[in-house]
mmCIF file of C-alpha atoms and ligand atoms in Angstrom:
data_model
loop_
_atom_site.group_PDB
_atom_site.id
_atom_site.type_symbol
_atom_site.label_atom_id
_atom_site.label_comp_id
_atom_site.label_asym_id
_atom_site.label_seq_id
_atom_site.Cartn_x
_atom_site.Cartn_y
_atom_site.Cartn_z
ATOM 1 C CA MET L 162 58.684 98.867 35.263
ATOM 2 C CA LYS L 163 57.818 99.776 32.436
ATOM 3 C CA LYS L 164 59.100 103.089 30.073
ATOM 4 C CA ILE L 165 57.968 104.934 28.389
ATOM 5 C CA LEU L 166 58.320 108.537 26.536
ATOM 6 C CA ILE L 167 55.967 111.181 25.679
ATOM 7 C CA ILE L 168 58.127 114.126 23.138
ATOM 8 C CA ASN L 169 55.775 117.179 22.082
ATOM 9 C CA GLY L 170 56.568 118.512 18.263
ATOM 10 C CA PRO L 171 56.453 122.973 17.380
ATOM 11 C CA ASN L 172 53.819 125.402 19.896
ATOM 12 C CA LEU L 173 52.674 122.217 22.578
ATOM 13 C CA ASN L 174 54.436 124.022 24.933
ATOM 14 C CA LEU L 175 51.446 126.624 24.817
ATOM 15 C CA LEU L 176 48.489 124.414 25.868
ATOM 16 C CA GLY L 177 45.937 125.137 27.499
ATOM 17 C CA GLN L 178 46.780 128.415 26.204
ATOM 18 C CA ARG L 179 47.333 128.397 22.629
ATOM 19 C CA GLU L 180 43.690 127.951 20.732
ATOM 20 C CA PRO L 181 41.846 126.885 23.240
ATOM 21 C CA GLY L 182 39.265 126.200 21.133
ATOM 22 C CA ILE L 183 40.564 123.663 19.364
ATOM 23 C CA TYR L 184 43.187 121.957 21.982
ATOM 24 C CA GLY L 185 41.535 123.071 24.987
ATOM 25 C CA SER L 186 42.449 124.141 28.261
ATOM 26 C CA SER L 187 44.366 122.391 30.002
ATOM 27 C CA SER L 188 48.576 122.722 30.272
ATOM 28 C CA PHE L 189 49.911 119.284 29.291
ATOM 29 C CA GLU L 190 52.099 119.561 31.896
ATOM 30 C CA THR L 191 48.248 119.072 34.280
ATOM 31 C CA TYR L 192 47.548 116.863 32.296
ATOM 32 C CA LEU L 193 51.198 114.922 32.451
ATOM 33 C CA GLU L 194 50.545 114.727 36.504
ATOM 34 C CA LYS L 195 46.982 113.308 36.226
ATOM 35 C CA LEU L 196 48.530 110.720 33.768
ATOM 36 C CA ARG L 197 51.049 109.648 35.303
ATOM 37 C CA ALA L 198 48.868 109.715 38.011
ATOM 38 C CA ALA L 199 47.124 106.742 36.478
ATOM 39 C CA TYR L 200 49.724 104.389 35.515
ATOM 40 C CA PRO L 201 51.615 104.412 38.270
ATOM 41 C CA ASP L 202 53.433 100.939 37.765
ATOM 42 C CA VAL L 203 55.122 103.228 34.577
ATOM 43 C CA GLU L 204 57.209 105.920 33.991
ATOM 44 C CA ILE L 205 56.557 108.652 31.424
ATOM 45 C CA ASP L 206 59.291 110.373 29.964
ATOM 46 C CA TYR L 207 58.078 113.329 28.117
ATOM 47 C CA PHE L 208 59.868 116.269 26.354
ATOM 48 C CA GLN L 209 59.223 118.891 24.126
ATOM 49 C CA SER L 210 61.197 121.331 21.397
ATOM 50 C CA ASN L 211 60.125 123.456 19.082
ATOM 51 C CA HIS L 212 62.777 122.275 17.305
ATOM 52 C CA GLU L 213 62.592 119.574 14.063
ATOM 53 C CA GLY L 214 66.446 118.097 14.926
ATOM 54 C CA ASP L 215 65.817 117.884 18.615
ATOM 55 C CA ILE L 216 62.838 115.710 18.142
ATOM 56 C CA ILE L 217 64.937 113.336 15.597
ATOM 57 C CA ASP L 218 67.947 113.996 18.037
ATOM 58 C CA ARG L 219 65.653 112.484 21.427
ATOM 59 C CA LEU L 220 64.043 109.816 18.797
ATOM 60 C CA HIS L 221 67.425 108.581 17.929
ATOM 61 C CA SER L 222 69.003 108.588 21.745
ATOM 62 C CA VAL L 223 65.921 106.016 22.816
ATOM 63 C CA GLY L 224 66.135 104.730 19.684
ATOM 64 C CA PHE L 225 67.410 101.708 20.674
ATOM 65 C CA GLY L 226 66.733 100.539 23.959
ATOM 66 C CA GLY L 227 66.354 103.399 25.997
ATOM 67 C CA VAL L 228 62.420 103.107 26.664
ATOM 68 C CA ASP L 229 59.845 100.400 25.848
ATOM 69 C CA GLY L 230 58.173 102.797 23.539
ATOM 70 C CA VAL L 231 57.593 106.355 22.140
ATOM 71 C CA VAL L 232 54.445 109.027 22.110
ATOM 72 C CA LEU L 233 54.701 111.333 19.439
ATOM 73 C CA ASN L 234 52.555 114.017 19.211
ATOM 74 C CA ALA L 235 55.027 116.536 15.880
ATOM 75 C CA GLY L 236 52.636 119.489 15.977
ATOM 76 C CA ALA L 237 52.771 120.787 12.110
ATOM 77 C CA TYR L 238 56.240 118.570 11.560
ATOM 78 C CA THR L 239 53.903 115.586 10.952
ATOM 79 C CA HIS L 240 52.707 117.503 8.347
ATOM 80 C CA THR L 241 55.938 118.572 6.671
ATOM 81 C CA SER L 242 58.954 116.414 7.369
ATOM 82 C CA VAL L 243 59.928 113.459 5.857
ATOM 83 C CA ALA L 244 62.889 113.865 8.940
ATOM 84 C CA ILE L 245 61.203 112.969 11.467
ATOM 85 C CA ALA L 246 59.381 110.312 9.590
ATOM 86 C CA ASP L 247 63.562 109.035 8.779
ATOM 87 C CA ALA L 248 64.325 108.995 12.423
ATOM 88 C CA ILE L 249 60.900 107.375 13.447
ATOM 89 C CA ARG L 250 61.341 104.307 10.612
ATOM 90 C CA ALA L 251 65.820 104.022 11.793
ATOM 91 C CA ILE L 252 64.831 103.407 15.291
ATOM 92 C CA LYS L 253 63.611 99.497 17.105
ATOM 93 C CA THR L 254 61.240 101.490 19.563
ATOM 94 C CA PRO L 255 57.925 101.581 18.319
ATOM 95 C CA VAL L 256 56.238 104.850 17.838
ATOM 96 C CA ILE L 257 52.761 105.655 18.159
ATOM 97 C CA GLU L 258 52.101 108.858 16.796
ATOM 98 C CA VAL L 259 48.770 111.390 18.249
ATOM 99 C CA HIS L 260 46.738 114.544 17.892
ATOM 100 C CA ILE L 261 44.951 116.249 19.974
ATOM 101 C CA SER L 262 42.354 117.118 17.062
ATOM 102 C CA ASN L 263 40.736 115.322 14.091
ATOM 103 C CA VAL L 264 43.300 116.761 11.740
ATOM 104 C CA HIS L 265 40.566 115.468 8.954
ATOM 105 C CA GLN L 266 38.338 118.384 10.408
ATOM 106 C CA ARG L 267 40.899 120.608 9.923
ATOM 107 C CA GLU L 268 42.015 122.266 6.817
ATOM 108 C CA GLU L 269 43.287 119.756 3.667
ATOM 109 C CA PHE L 270 46.954 120.543 4.650
ATOM 110 C CA ARG L 271 46.250 118.928 7.107
ATOM 111 C CA HIS L 272 44.861 115.514 6.248
ATOM 112 C CA HIS L 273 48.519 114.559 4.446
ATOM 113 C CA SER L 274 51.019 113.278 7.598
ATOM 114 C CA PHE L 275 54.726 111.830 6.708
ATOM 115 C CA LEU L 276 54.923 109.742 9.944
ATOM 116 C CA SER L 277 51.525 108.085 9.400
ATOM 117 C CA PRO L 278 53.585 105.295 7.026
ATOM 118 C CA ALA L 279 56.143 104.764 9.369
ATOM 119 C CA ALA L 280 54.499 104.738 12.447
ATOM 120 C CA ALA L 281 52.910 101.498 14.747
ATOM 121 C CA GLY L 282 49.296 103.598 15.012
ATOM 122 C CA ILE L 283 47.999 106.222 15.246
ATOM 123 C CA ILE L 284 45.494 107.885 17.128
ATOM 124 C CA ILE L 285 43.857 110.885 16.402
ATOM 125 C CA GLY L 286 40.663 113.190 17.308
ATOM 126 C CA PHE L 287 40.362 112.073 21.508
ATOM 127 C CA GLY L 288 41.778 115.275 23.104
ATOM 128 C CA LEU L 289 44.405 115.219 25.469
ATOM 129 C CA GLU L 290 42.356 111.713 25.598
ATOM 130 C CA SER L 291 45.261 111.000 22.303
ATOM 131 C CA TYR L 292 48.070 110.411 24.945
ATOM 132 C CA ARG L 293 45.586 107.931 27.333
ATOM 133 C CA LEU L 294 44.901 106.194 25.286
ATOM 134 C CA ALA L 295 48.651 105.583 23.345
ATOM 135 C CA VAL L 296 50.158 105.021 26.579
ATOM 136 C CA ASP L 297 47.039 102.151 27.340
ATOM 137 C CA SER L 298 48.120 101.097 24.651
ATOM 138 C CA PHE L 299 51.500 100.328 25.117
ATOM 139 C CA VAL L 300 50.746 98.888 28.668
ATOM 140 C CA LYS L 301 48.711 96.116 27.017
ATOM 141 C CA LYS L 302 51.576 95.104 24.857
ATOM 142 C CA LEU L 303 54.385 95.175 26.642
HETATM 143 C C1 LIG A 421 48.028 118.699 16.167
HETATM 144 C C2 LIG A 421 47.499 118.187 14.520
HETATM 145 C C3 LIG A 421 48.895 119.722 14.110
HETATM 146 O O1 LIG A 421 48.392 119.719 12.459
HETATM 147 C C4 LIG A 421 49.144 120.908 14.790
HETATM 148 O O2 LIG A 421 49.930 121.809 14.198
HETATM 149 C C5 LIG A 421 49.137 120.726 16.224
HETATM 150 C C6 LIG A 421 48.682 120.134 16.543
HETATM 151 C C7 LIG A 421 47.737 118.319 17.183
HETATM 152 O O3 LIG A 421 47.292 117.847 18.397
HETATM 153 O O4 LIG A 421 46.336 118.526 16.542
HETATM 154 O O5 LIG A 421 50.603 121.513 17.121
HETATM 155 O O6 LIG A 421 49.329 117.915 16.001
#
């Protein structure tokens, strides 16, 4: 069975309550149930952390054979974290960077991603569907 890990970074535990005009009104857990139901042949694991080092530790632990692909929304760390970018480069497992909102329509500081040059691909601005598009890309590629 194919195995994909979704990692959500800081503040994404508050999806559904956090700025719903930008991020929607569904919690990630509710969305994840639907996503898992849509891909019954794929094991979709989920990890969320508000801590940069925990995200890096998890990338390391799945980066050498643990899973077939990682879907990563690093939240605001996208725009600040050289360390997460280095972790993506350090591991073997491909990482797709996703964002719920179209960061290019938002503040200038969200236009730059340290992660994009290290990522296998980038999916931005499709709401929660960004995650499904990333999962789908792994499913079709594997
Ligand atoms: C985000 C965009 C980031 O700029 C922001 O800090 C987030 C969420 C998105 O999914 O649209 O926390 O990654």
